[in-house]
Amino acid sequence: MSRSPRPDARTVAVLAALGALAPLVMLVIWRRQDIVGVVLALLCVLLTMVAGVAVSAARQADDPEPADRSATVGPPELMPYGIDADTLDALDSRATLRAARDRRRGSNGLSGGR
């Protein structure tokens, strides 16, 4: 039993976008305000969503995530190690965040030139 090859995400995006354009044009030209108009509007929304997801899949295929995310870290002054998300939500000022970072480093908040 042979399977047909799956279309590329870009192909799906283009076909869905063109497919969404047809009901949109029909809605604008006919100006129907009955069940047919509702079905055309829902079909337009559905095909637009399919096109959006296909575009997102195509972008993700172009730029794959690194296998190990722990290897991608930023500069130490931007990474508040030892502080969880709840603590970051509670800290609302830069001075408080800087004091927590200094405390983590062991400098007791004395930074000299700042």
Coordinates of C-alpha atoms in Angstrom, one line a residue:
M1 CA 0.0 0.0 0.0
S2 CA 1.7 3.2 -1.1
R3 CA 1.1 6.5 0.6
S4 CA 1.0 9.8 -1.3
P5 CA 3.7 12.2 -0.2
R6 CA 2.5 14.9 2.3
P7 CA 2.5 18.4 0.9
D8 CA 5.1 21.0 2.1
A9 CA 3.9 23.5 4.8
R10 CA 4.4 26.3 2.3
T11 CA 2.2 24.6 -0.2
V12 CA -0.5 24.1 2.4
A13 CA -0.2 27.8 3.4
V14 CA -0.6 29.0 -0.1
L15 CA -3.5 26.7 -0.9
A16 CA -5.3 27.6 2.3
A17 CA -4.8 31.3 1.8
L18 CA -6.2 31.1 -1.7
G19 CA -9.0 28.9 -0.4
A20 CA -9.8 31.6 2.2
L21 CA -9.8 34.3 -0.4
A22 CA -12.6 32.6 -2.4
P23 CA -15.3 32.6 0.3
L24 CA -14.2 36.2 1.3
V25 CA -14.8 37.4 -2.2
M26 CA -18.1 35.6 -2.4
L27 CA -19.2 37.2 0.9
V28 CA -18.3 40.7 -0.3
I29 CA -20.0 40.3 -3.7
W30 CA -23.1 38.5 -2.6
R31 CA -23.6 40.3 0.8
R32 CA -25.7 37.4 2.0
Q33 CA -27.0 37.6 5.5
D34 CA -28.4 34.1 5.9
I35 CA -27.1 30.6 6.8
V36 CA -25.0 30.6 3.6
G37 CA -23.3 33.8 4.6
V38 CA -22.5 32.3 8.0
V39 CA -21.1 29.1 6.5
L40 CA -19.0 31.1 4.1
A41 CA -17.6 33.3 6.9
L42 CA -16.8 30.2 9.0
L43 CA -15.1 28.6 6.1
C44 CA -13.0 31.7 5.5
V45 CA -12.0 31.8 9.2
L46 CA -11.2 28.0 9.2
L47 CA -9.0 28.3 6.1
T48 CA -7.3 31.4 7.4
M49 CA -6.4 29.5 10.6
V50 CA -5.1 26.6 8.6
A51 CA -2.9 29.0 6.6
G52 CA -1.6 30.6 9.8
V53 CA -0.7 27.3 11.3
A54 CA 1.0 26.2 8.1
V55 CA 3.1 29.4 7.9
S56 CA 4.1 28.8 11.5
A57 CA 5.1 25.2 10.7
A58 CA 7.1 26.4 7.7
R59 CA 9.0 29.0 9.8
Q60 CA 9.7 26.4 12.5
A61 CA 11.0 23.9 9.9
D62 CA 13.4 26.6 8.6
D63 CA 14.8 27.5 12.0
P64 CA 14.9 24.4 14.2
E65 CA 15.3 24.7 17.9
P66 CA 18.7 23.7 19.4
A67 CA 18.7 20.2 20.8
D68 CA 20.0 21.3 24.3
R69 CA 18.5 24.6 25.4
S70 CA 20.7 24.7 28.5
A71 CA 23.7 25.5 26.3
T72 CA 22.1 28.7 25.1
V73 CA 22.6 31.2 28.0
G74 CA 23.0 34.9 27.9
P75 CA 25.4 37.1 29.8
P76 CA 25.5 36.6 33.5
E77 CA 24.3 40.1 34.3
L78 CA 21.1 39.4 32.4
M79 CA 20.5 35.9 33.9
P80 CA 19.2 36.1 37.5
Y81 CA 20.3 32.6 38.5
G82 CA 18.5 31.1 41.5
I83 CA 15.4 33.3 41.1
D84 CA 12.2 31.5 40.0
A85 CA 9.3 32.9 38.0
D86 CA 7.2 33.7 41.0
T87 CA 10.0 35.8 42.6
L88 CA 10.5 37.6 39.3
D89 CA 6.8 38.5 39.3
A90 CA 7.1 39.8 42.8
L91 CA 10.1 42.0 41.9
D92 CA 8.8 45.0 40.2
S93 CA 11.8 47.4 40.3
R94 CA 15.3 47.2 38.9
A95 CA 16.8 48.1 42.2
T96 CA 15.1 45.1 43.9
L97 CA 16.2 42.8 41.2
R98 CA 19.8 44.2 41.4
A99 CA 19.8 43.7 45.1
A100 CA 18.7 40.1 44.7
R101 CA 21.4 39.5 42.1
D102 CA 24.1 41.0 44.3
R103 CA 22.9 38.9 47.3
R104 CA 23.2 35.8 45.1
R105 CA 26.8 36.8 44.2
G106 CA 27.7 37.4 47.8
S107 CA 28.5 41.1 47.5
N108 CA 25.7 42.1 50.0
G109 CA 24.5 44.9 47.7
L110 CA 27.7 46.9 47.7
S111 CA 28.6 47.5 44.1
G112 CA 31.1 50.4 44.5
G113 CA 30.6 52.6 41.4
R114 CA 26.9 52.3 40.9

